[in-house]
CSV table of C-alpha atoms and ligand atoms in Angstrom, one decimal:
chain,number,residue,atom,x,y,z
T,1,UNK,CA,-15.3,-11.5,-27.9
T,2,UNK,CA,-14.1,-13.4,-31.1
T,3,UNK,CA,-11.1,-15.4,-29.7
T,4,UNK,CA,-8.2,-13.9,-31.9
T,5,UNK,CA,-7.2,-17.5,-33.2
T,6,UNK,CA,-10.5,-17.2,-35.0
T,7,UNK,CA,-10.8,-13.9,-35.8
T,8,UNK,CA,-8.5,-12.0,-38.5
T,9,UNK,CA,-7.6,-9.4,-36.7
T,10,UNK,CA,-3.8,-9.4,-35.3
T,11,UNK,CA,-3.3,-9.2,-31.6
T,12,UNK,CA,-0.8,-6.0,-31.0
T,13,UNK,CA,2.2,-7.8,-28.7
T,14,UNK,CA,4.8,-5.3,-27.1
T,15,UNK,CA,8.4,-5.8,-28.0
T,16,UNK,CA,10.7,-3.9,-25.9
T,17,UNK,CA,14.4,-3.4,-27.2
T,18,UNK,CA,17.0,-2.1,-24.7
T,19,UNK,CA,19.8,-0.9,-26.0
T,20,UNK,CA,23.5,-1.0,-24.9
T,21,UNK,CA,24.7,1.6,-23.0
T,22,UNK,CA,27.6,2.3,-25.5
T,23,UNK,CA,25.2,2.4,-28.6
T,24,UNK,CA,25.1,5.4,-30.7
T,25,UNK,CA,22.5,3.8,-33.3
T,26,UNK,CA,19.1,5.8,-34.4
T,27,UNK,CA,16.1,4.6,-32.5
T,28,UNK,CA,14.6,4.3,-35.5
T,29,UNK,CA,17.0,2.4,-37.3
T,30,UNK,CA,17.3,-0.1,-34.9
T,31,UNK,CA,13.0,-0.7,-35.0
T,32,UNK,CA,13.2,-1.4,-38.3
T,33,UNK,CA,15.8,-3.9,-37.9
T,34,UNK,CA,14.1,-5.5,-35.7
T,35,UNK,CA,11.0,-5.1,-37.3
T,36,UNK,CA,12.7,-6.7,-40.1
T,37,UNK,CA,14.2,-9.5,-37.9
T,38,UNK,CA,10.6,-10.3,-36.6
T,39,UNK,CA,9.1,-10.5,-40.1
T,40,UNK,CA,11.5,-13.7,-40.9
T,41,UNK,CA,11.0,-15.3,-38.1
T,42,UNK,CA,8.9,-18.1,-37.3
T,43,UNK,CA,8.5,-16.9,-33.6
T,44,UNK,CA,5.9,-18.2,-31.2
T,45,UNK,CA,5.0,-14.9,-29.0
T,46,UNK,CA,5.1,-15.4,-25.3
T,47,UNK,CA,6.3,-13.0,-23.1
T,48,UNK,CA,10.5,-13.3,-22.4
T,49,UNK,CA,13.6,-13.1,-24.1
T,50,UNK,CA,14.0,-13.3,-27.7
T,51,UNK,CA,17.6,-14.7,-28.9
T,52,UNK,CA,19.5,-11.9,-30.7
T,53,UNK,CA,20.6,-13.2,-34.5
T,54,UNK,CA,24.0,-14.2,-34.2
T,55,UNK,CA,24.6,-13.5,-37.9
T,56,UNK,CA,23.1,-9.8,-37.8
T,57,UNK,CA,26.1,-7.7,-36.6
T,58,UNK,CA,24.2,-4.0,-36.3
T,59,UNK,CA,21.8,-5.7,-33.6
T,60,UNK,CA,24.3,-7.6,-31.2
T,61,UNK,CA,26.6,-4.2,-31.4
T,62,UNK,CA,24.1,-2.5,-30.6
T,63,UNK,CA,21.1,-4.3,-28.1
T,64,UNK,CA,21.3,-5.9,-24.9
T,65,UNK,CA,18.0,-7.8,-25.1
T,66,UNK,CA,15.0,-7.8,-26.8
T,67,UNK,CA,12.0,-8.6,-24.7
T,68,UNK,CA,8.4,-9.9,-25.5
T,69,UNK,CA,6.4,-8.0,-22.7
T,70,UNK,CA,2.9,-7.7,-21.1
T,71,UNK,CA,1.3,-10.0,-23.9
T,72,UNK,CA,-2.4,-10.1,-22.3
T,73,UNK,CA,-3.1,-13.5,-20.7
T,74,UNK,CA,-6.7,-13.1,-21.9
T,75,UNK,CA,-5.0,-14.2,-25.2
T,76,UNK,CA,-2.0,-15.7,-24.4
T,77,UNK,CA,-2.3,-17.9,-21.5
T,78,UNK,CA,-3.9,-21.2,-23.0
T,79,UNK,CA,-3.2,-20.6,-26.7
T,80,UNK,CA,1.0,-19.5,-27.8
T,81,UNK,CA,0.5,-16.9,-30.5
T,82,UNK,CA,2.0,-17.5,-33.3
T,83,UNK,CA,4.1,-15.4,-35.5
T,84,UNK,CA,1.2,-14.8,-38.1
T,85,UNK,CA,-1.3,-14.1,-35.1
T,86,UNK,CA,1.0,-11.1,-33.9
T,87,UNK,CA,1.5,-7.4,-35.0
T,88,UNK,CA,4.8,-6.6,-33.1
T,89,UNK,CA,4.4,-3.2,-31.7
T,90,UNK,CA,8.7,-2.4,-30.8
T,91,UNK,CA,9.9,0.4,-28.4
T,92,UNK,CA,13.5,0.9,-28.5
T,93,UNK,CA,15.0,2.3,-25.4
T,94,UNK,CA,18.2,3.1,-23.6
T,95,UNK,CA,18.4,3.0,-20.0
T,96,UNK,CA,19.7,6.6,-18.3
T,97,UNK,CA,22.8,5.7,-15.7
T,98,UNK,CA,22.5,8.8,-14.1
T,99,UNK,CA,20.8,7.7,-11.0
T,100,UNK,CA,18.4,9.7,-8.6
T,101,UNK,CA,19.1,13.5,-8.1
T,102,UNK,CA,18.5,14.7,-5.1
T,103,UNK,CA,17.2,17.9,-4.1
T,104,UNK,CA,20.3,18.9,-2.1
T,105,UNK,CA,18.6,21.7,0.4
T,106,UNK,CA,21.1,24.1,2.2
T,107,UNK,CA,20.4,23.8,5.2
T,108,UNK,CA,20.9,20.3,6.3
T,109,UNK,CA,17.2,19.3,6.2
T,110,UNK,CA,16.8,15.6,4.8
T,111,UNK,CA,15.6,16.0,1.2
T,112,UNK,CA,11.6,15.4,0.8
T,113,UNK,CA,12.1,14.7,-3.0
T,114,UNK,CA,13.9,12.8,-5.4
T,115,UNK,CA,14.1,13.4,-9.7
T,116,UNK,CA,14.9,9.9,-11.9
T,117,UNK,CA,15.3,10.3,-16.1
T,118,UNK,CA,13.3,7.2,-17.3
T,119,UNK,CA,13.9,4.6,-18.2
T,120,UNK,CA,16.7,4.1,-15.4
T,121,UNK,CA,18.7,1.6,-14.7
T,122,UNK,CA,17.8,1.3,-11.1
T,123,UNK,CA,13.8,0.4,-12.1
T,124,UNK,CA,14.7,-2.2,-15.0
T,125,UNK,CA,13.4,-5.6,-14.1
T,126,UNK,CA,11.0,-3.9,-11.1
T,127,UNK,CA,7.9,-4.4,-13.3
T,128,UNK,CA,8.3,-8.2,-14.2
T,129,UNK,CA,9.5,-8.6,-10.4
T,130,UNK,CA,6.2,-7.3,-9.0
T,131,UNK,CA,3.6,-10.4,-8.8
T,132,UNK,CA,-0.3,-9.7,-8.5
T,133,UNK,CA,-3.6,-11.4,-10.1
T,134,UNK,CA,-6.5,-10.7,-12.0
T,135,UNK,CA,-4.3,-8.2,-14.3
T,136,UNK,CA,-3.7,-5.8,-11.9
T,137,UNK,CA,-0.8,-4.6,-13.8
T,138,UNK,CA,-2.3,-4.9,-17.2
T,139,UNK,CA,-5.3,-2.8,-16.1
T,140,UNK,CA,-2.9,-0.1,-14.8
T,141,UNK,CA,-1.4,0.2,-18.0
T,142,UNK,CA,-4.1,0.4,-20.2
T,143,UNK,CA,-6.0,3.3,-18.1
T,144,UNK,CA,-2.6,5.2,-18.1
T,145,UNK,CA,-2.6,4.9,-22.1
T,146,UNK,CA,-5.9,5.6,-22.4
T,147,UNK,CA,-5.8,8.9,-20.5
T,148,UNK,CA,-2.1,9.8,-22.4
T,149,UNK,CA,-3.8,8.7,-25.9
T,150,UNK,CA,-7.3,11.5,-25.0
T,151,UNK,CA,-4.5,13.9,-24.3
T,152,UNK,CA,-2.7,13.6,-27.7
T,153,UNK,CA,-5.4,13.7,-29.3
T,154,UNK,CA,-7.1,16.3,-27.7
T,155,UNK,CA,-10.7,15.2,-26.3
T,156,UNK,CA,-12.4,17.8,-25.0
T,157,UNK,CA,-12.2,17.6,-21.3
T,158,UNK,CA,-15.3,19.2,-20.9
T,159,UNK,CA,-17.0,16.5,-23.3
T,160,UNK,CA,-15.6,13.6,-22.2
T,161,UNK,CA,-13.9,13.9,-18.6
T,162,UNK,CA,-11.0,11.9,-17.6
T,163,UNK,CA,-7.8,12.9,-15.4
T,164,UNK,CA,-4.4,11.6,-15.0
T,165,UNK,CA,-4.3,10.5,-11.5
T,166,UNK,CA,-4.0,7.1,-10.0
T,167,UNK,CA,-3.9,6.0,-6.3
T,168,UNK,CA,-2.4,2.4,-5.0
T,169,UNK,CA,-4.1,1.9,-1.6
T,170,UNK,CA,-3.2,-1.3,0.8
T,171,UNK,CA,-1.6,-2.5,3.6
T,172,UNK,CA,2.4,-1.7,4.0
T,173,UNK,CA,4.6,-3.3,1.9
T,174,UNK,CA,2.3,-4.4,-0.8
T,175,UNK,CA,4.7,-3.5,-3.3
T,176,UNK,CA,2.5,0.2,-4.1
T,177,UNK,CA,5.5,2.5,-4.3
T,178,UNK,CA,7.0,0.1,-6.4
T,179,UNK,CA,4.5,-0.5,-9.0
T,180,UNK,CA,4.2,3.5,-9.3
T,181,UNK,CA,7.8,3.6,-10.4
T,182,UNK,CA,7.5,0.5,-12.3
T,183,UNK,CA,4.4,2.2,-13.9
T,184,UNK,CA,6.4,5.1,-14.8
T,185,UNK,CA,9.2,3.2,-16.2
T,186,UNK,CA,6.6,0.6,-18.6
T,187,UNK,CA,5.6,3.7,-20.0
T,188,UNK,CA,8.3,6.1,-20.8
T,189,UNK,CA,9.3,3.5,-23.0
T,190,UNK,CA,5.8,2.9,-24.3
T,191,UNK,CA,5.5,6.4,-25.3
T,192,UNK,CA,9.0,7.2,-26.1
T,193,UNK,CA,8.1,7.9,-29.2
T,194,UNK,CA,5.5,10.6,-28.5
T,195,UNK,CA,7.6,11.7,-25.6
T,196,UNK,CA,11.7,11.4,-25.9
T,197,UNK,CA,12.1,13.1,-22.4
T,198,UNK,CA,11.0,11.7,-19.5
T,199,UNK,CA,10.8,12.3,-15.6
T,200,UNK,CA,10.2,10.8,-12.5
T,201,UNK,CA,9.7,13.4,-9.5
T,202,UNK,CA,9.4,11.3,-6.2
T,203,UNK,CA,7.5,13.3,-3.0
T,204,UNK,CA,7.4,12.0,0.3
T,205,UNK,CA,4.4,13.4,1.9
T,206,UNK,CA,5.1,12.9,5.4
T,207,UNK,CA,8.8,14.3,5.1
T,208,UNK,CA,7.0,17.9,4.6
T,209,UNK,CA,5.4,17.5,7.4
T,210,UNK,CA,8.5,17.1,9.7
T,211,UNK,CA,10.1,19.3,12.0
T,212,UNK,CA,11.2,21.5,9.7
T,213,UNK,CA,7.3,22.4,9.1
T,214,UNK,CA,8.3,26.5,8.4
T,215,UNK,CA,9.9,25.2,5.2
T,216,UNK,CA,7.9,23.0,4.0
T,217,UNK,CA,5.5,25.6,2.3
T,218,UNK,CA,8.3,26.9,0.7
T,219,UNK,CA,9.8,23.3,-0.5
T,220,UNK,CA,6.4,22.8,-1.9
T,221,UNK,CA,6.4,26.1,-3.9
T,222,UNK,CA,9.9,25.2,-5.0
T,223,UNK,CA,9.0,21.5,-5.7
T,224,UNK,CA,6.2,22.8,-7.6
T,225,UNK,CA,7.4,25.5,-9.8
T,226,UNK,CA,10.3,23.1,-10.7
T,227,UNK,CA,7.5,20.2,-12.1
T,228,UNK,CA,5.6,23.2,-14.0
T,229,UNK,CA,9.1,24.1,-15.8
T,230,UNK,CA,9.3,20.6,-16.6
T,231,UNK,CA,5.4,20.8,-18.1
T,232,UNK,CA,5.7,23.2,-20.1
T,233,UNK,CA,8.2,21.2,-22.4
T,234,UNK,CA,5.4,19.6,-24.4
T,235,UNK,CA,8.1,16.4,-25.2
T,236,UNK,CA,8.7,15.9,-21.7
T,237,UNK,CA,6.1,13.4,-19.9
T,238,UNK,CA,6.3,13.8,-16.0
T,239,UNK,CA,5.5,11.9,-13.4
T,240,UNK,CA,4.8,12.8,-10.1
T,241,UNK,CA,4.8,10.5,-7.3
T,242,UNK,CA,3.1,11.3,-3.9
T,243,UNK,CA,4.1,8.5,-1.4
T,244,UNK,CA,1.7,8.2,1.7
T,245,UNK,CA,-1.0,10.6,0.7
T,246,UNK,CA,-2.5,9.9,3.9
T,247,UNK,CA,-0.2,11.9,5.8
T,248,UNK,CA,-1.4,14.9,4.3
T,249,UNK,CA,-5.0,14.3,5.9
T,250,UNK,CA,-3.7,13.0,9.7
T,251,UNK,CA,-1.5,16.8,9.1
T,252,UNK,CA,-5.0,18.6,8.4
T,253,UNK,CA,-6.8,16.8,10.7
T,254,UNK,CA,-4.4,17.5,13.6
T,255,UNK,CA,-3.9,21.0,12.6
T,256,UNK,CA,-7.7,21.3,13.3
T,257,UNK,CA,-7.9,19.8,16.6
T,258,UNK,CA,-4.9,22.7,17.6
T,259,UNK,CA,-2.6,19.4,18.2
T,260,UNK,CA,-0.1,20.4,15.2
T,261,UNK,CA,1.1,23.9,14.1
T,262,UNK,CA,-2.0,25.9,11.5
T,263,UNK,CA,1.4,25.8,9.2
T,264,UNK,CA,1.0,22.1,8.0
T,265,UNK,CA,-2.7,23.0,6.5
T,266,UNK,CA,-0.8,25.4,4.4
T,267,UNK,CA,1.4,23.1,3.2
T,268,UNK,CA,-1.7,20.4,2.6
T,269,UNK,CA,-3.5,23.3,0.6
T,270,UNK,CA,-0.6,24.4,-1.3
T,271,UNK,CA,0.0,20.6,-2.1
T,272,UNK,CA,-3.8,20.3,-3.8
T,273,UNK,CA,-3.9,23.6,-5.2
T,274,UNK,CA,-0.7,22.9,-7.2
T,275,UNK,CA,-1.9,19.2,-8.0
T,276,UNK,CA,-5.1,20.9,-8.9
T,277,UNK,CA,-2.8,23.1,-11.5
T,278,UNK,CA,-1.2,20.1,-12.9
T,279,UNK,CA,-3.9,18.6,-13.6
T,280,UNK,CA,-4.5,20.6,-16.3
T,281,UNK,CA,-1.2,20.0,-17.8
T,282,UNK,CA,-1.9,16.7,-20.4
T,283,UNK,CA,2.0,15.3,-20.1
T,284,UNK,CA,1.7,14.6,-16.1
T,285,UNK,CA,0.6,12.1,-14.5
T,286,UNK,CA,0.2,11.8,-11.0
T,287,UNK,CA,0.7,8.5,-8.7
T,288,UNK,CA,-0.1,8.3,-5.5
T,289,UNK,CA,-0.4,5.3,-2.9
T,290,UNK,CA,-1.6,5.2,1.1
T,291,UNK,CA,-1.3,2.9,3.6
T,292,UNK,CA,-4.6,3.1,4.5
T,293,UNK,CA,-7.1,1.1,3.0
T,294,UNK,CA,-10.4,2.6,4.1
T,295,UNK,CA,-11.9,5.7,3.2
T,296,UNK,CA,-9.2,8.1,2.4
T,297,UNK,CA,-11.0,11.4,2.9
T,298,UNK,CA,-9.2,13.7,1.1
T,299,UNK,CA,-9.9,16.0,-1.7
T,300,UNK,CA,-8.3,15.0,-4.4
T,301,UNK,CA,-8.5,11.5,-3.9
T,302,UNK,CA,-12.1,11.7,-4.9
T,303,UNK,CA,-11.0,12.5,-8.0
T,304,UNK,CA,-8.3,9.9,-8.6
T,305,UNK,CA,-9.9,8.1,-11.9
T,306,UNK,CA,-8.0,4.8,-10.8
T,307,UNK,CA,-8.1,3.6,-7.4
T,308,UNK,CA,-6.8,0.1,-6.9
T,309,UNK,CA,-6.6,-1.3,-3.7
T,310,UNK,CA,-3.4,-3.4,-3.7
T,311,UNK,CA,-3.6,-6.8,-1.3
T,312,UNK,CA,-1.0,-9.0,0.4
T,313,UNK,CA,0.0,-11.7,-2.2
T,314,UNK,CA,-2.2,-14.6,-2.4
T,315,UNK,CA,-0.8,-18.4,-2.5
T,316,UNK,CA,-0.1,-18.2,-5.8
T,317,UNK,CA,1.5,-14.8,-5.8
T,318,UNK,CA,3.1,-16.1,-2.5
T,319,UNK,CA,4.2,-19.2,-4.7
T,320,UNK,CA,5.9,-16.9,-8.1
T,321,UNK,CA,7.2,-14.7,-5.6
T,322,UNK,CA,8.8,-17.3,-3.7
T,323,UNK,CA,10.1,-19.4,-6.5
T,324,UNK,CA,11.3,-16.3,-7.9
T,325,UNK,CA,13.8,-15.8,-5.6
T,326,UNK,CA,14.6,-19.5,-5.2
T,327,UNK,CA,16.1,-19.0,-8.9
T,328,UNK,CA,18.0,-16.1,-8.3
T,329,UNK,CA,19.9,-18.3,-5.1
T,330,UNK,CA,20.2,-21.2,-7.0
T,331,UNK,CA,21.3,-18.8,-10.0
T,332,UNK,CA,24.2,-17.2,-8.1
T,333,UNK,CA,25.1,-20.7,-6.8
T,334,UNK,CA,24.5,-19.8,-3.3
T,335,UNK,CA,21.9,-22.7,-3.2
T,336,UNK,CA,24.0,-25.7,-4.7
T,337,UNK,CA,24.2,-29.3,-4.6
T,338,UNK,CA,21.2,-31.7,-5.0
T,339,UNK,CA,22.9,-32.9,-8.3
T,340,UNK,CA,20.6,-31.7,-11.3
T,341,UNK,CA,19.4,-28.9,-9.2
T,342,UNK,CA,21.0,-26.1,-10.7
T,343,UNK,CA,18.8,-26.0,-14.0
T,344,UNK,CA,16.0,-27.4,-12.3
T,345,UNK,CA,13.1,-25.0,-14.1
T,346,UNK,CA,10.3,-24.7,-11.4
T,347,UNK,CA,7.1,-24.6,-13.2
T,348,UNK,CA,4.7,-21.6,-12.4
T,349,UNK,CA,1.8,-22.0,-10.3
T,350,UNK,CA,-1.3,-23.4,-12.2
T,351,UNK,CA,1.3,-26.3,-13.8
T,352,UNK,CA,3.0,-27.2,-10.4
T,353,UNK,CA,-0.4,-28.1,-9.1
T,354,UNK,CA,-0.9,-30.5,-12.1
T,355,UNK,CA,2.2,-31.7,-11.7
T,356,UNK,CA,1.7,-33.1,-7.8
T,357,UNK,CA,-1.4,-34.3,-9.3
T,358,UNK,CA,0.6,-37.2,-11.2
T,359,UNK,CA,1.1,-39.5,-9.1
T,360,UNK,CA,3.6,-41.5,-10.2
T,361,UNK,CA,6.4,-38.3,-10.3
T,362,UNK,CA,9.2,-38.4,-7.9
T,363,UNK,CA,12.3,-36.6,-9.8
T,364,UNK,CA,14.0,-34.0,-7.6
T,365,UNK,CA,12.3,-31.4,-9.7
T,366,UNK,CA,8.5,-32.0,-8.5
T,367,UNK,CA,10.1,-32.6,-4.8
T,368,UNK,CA,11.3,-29.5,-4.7
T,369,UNK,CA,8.2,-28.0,-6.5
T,370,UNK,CA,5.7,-29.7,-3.6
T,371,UNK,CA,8.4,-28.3,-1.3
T,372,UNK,CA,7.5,-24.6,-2.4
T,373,UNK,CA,4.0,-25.0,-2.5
T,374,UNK,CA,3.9,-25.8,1.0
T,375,UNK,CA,6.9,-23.1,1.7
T,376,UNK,CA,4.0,-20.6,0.1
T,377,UNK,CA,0.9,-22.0,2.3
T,378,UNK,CA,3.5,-21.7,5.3
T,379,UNK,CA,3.8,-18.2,4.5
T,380,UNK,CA,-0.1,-16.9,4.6
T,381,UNK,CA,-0.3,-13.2,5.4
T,382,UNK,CA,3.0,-12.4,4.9
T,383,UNK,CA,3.7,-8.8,2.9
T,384,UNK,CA,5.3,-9.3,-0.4
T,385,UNK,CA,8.2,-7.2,0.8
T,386,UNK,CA,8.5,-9.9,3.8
T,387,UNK,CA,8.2,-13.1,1.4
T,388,UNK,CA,11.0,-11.0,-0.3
T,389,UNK,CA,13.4,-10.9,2.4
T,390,UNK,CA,12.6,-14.3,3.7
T,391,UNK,CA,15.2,-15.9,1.5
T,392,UNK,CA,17.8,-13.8,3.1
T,393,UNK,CA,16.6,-14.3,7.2
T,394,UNK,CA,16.7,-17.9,6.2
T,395,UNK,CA,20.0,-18.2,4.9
T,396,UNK,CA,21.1,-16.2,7.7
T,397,UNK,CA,19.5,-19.1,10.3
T,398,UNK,CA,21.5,-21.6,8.4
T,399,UNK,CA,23.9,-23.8,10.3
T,400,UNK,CA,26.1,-24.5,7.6
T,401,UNK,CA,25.4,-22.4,4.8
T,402,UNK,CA,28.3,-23.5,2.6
T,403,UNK,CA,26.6,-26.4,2.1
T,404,UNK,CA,22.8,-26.0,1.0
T,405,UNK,CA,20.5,-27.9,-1.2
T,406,UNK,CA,17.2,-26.1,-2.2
T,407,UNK,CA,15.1,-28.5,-0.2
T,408,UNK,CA,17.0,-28.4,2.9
T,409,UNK,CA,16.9,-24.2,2.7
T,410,UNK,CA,13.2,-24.3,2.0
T,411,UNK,CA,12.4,-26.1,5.4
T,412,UNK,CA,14.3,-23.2,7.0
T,413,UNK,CA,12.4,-20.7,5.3
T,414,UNK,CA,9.6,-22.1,7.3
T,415,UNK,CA,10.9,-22.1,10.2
T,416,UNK,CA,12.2,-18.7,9.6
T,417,UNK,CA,9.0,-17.9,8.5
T,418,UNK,CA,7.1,-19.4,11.9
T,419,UNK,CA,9.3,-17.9,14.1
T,420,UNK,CA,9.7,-14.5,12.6
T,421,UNK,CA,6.7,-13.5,11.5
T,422,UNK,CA,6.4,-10.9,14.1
T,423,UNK,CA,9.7,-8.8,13.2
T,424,UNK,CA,9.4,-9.7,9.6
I,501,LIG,P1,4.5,-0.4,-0.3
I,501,LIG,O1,4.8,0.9,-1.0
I,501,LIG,O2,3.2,-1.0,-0.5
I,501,LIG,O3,4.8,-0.3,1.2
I,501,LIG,P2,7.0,-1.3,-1.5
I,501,LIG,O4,6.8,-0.8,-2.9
I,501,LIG,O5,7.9,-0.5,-0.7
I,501,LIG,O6,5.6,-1.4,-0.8
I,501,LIG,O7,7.4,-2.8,-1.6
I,501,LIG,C1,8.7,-3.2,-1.1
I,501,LIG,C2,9.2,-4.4,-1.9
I,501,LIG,O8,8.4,-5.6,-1.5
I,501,LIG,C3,9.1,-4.4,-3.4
I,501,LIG,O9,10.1,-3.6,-4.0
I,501,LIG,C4,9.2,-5.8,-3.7
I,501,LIG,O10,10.5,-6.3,-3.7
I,501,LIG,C5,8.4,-6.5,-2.6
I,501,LIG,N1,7.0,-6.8,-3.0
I,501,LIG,C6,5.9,-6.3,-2.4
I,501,LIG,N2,4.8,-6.8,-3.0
I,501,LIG,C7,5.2,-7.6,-4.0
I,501,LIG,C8,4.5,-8.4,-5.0
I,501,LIG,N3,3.2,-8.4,-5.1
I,501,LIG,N4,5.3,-9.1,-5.8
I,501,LIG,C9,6.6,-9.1,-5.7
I,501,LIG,N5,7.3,-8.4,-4.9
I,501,LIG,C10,6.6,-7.6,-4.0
């Protein structure tokens, strides 16, 4: 393809404008002000935070931040765009407060389902927090507004087939639940504009096969008819989120072999028959992650248009991840001292490698960078959720934790990471 420096075509970058929680302002009045802000400014386009104008009152009453997002590193990640390279493409949102509602059930049984309004507050930041390579991410996002763009504009499903299901598979802790409802989130406010509703209805699969298995047909029903009210409000976009999809074939398996009640493959039939109602619904679209990595036999899997099999982190995920949360310690000042430390920037993975490779570099900052790298090589075949909580084990092992300079706290994390691998 014509690189877009050559070419004259404008590369389409995403601009996402969060909003206060106090502001009453017009979503549309505040795009065109920043549309308007954008066009008289000599920005380069990579993704992060864009300074508000100090001098523009409307904007800093009413928005938090303004964010460059998702720019795609096929275009981005040698060459900065430049202002006149760019068509900004802005998505106003406001972040709902309101916090998961819970299905309360009368009768004490633990609730198998929880509703969010996107974009909430609870999933801001989850997106840019999850690390994988190759474009994972990127890819996700395009098939999901490819299949919500065939549904606007009404393709024929008969002509050209396509559904709105998508299934994470990996090994625990891979960060697959997350990235649904990250998912979710990217694109109510991507298509916030087509759809100003949105929902996120979170199913556990394996809580309706508990102990309370005489009620789970009915919670599915219930479940059910509840999504299809939702549905049938064409400006609402839905998604459904089926956690551990697997349980629903080790209930149908066992319910065969006589080791489980014939009620759970009710409850598994009732689940795909109402999926398979869904589906024919164009604002839905289903998630779905498993645990289980190899085949996954089970109907309507088969006919999950994306399946993306989600891996431990690799060293360089290992390394973002960690260096990540290195930040956040050092940002909260729980990580102090080393004098220059605190606005040390760490460089990201492909420029900490040339870094080591000057030979002559011995400031604190490319110590504490060689430091990491080895803190990430230490860490091979840990879970992201692990690497995530490794910080914390760590400071936790610390003799005097009042007292901790970054380099001192990543040898722990090595230790911590040798000697707990097996409860981490
Ligand atoms: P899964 O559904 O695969 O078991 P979760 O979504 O529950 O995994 O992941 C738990 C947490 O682990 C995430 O919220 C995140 O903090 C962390 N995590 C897992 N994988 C990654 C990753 N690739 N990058 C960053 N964080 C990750």
């Amino acid at each position: 393809a014509p690189s877009p420096m050559l070419s004259e075509e404008k590369v389409i970058v995403s601009v996402e404008v969060c909003l206060k929680p106090s502001s009453t302002a017009q979503i549309a009045d505040v795009r065109s002000a920043v549309e308007r802000m954008l066009e008289n400014r000599c920005l380069s386009y990579i993704d992060g935070p864009i300074p508000l104008p100090l001098d523009d009152t409307f904007l800093s009453e009413n928005v938090q931040r303004i964010c460059i997002c998702d720019t795609d590193e096929s275009t981005s990640s040698h060459n900065i765009l430049l202002f006149w390279q760019v068509k900004p493409d802005v998505h106003v949102f406001q972040l709902s407060e309101e916090g998961p509602c819970e299905e309360i059930s009368t009768d004490g049984q633990p609730s198998s389902f929880n509703e969010w309004i996107l974009p909430a507050k609870e999933f801001d930041g989850l997106w840019e927090s999850l690390i994988y390579e190759s474009g994972l991410k990127q890819r996700l996002l395009r098939y999901a507004a490819s299949a919500l763009l065939f549904t606007e504009k009404g393709v024929d499903p008969f002509l050209v087939s396509w559904n709105r299901i998508v299934l994470l598979h990996g090994p625990p802790g891979t960060g697959k639940t997350s990235l649904c409802k990250a998912l979710a989130q990217k694109l109510s406010i991507r298509f916030n504009q087509r759809y100003p509703q949105c929902q996120l209805i979170e199913v556990n699969a394996h809580s309706l096969f508990s102990k309370w298995f005489s009620e789970s047909g009915k919670l599915v029903a219930k479940l059910f008819q509840k999504i299809q009210e939702m549905v049938e409000e064409e400006n609402n976009l839905v998604f459904v989120l089926i956690d551990e999809v697997e349980s629903l074939a080790a209930a149908r398996k066992a319910a065969l072999s006589g080791s489980e009640p014939s009620d759970s493959i009710r409850v598994v039939n009732a689940l795909l028959t109402q999926m398979d109602k869904l589906k024919s619904s164009p604002n839905v679209i289903i998630l779905t992650t498993s645990n289980i990595t190899t085949a996954i036999d089970i109907a309507f899997v088969d006919r999950a248009d994306i399946k993306a099999y989600v891996g431990p982190p690799t060293l360089q995920a290992r390394y973002e991840i960690l260096k990540s949360c290195l930040e956040e310690l050092m940002r909260t000042g729980i990580l102090t001292s080393l004098q220059d430390c605190m606005n040390i920037k760490l460089p990201n993975y492909a420029n900490a490698k040339e870094k080591l490779n000057t030979p002559e570099n011995h400031e604190k900052a490319s110590e504490l960078c060689k430091q990491l790298l080895e803190t990430a090589e230490a860490c091979e075949g840990m879970s992201g959720r692990s690497l995530r909580k490794l910080p914390f084990l760590a400071h936790a092992a610390l003799a005097n934790p009042s007292d901790c300079n970054p380099l001192k706290f990543l040898c722990t994390m090595i230790e911590t990471a040798k000697r707990d691998r097996s409860e981490l």
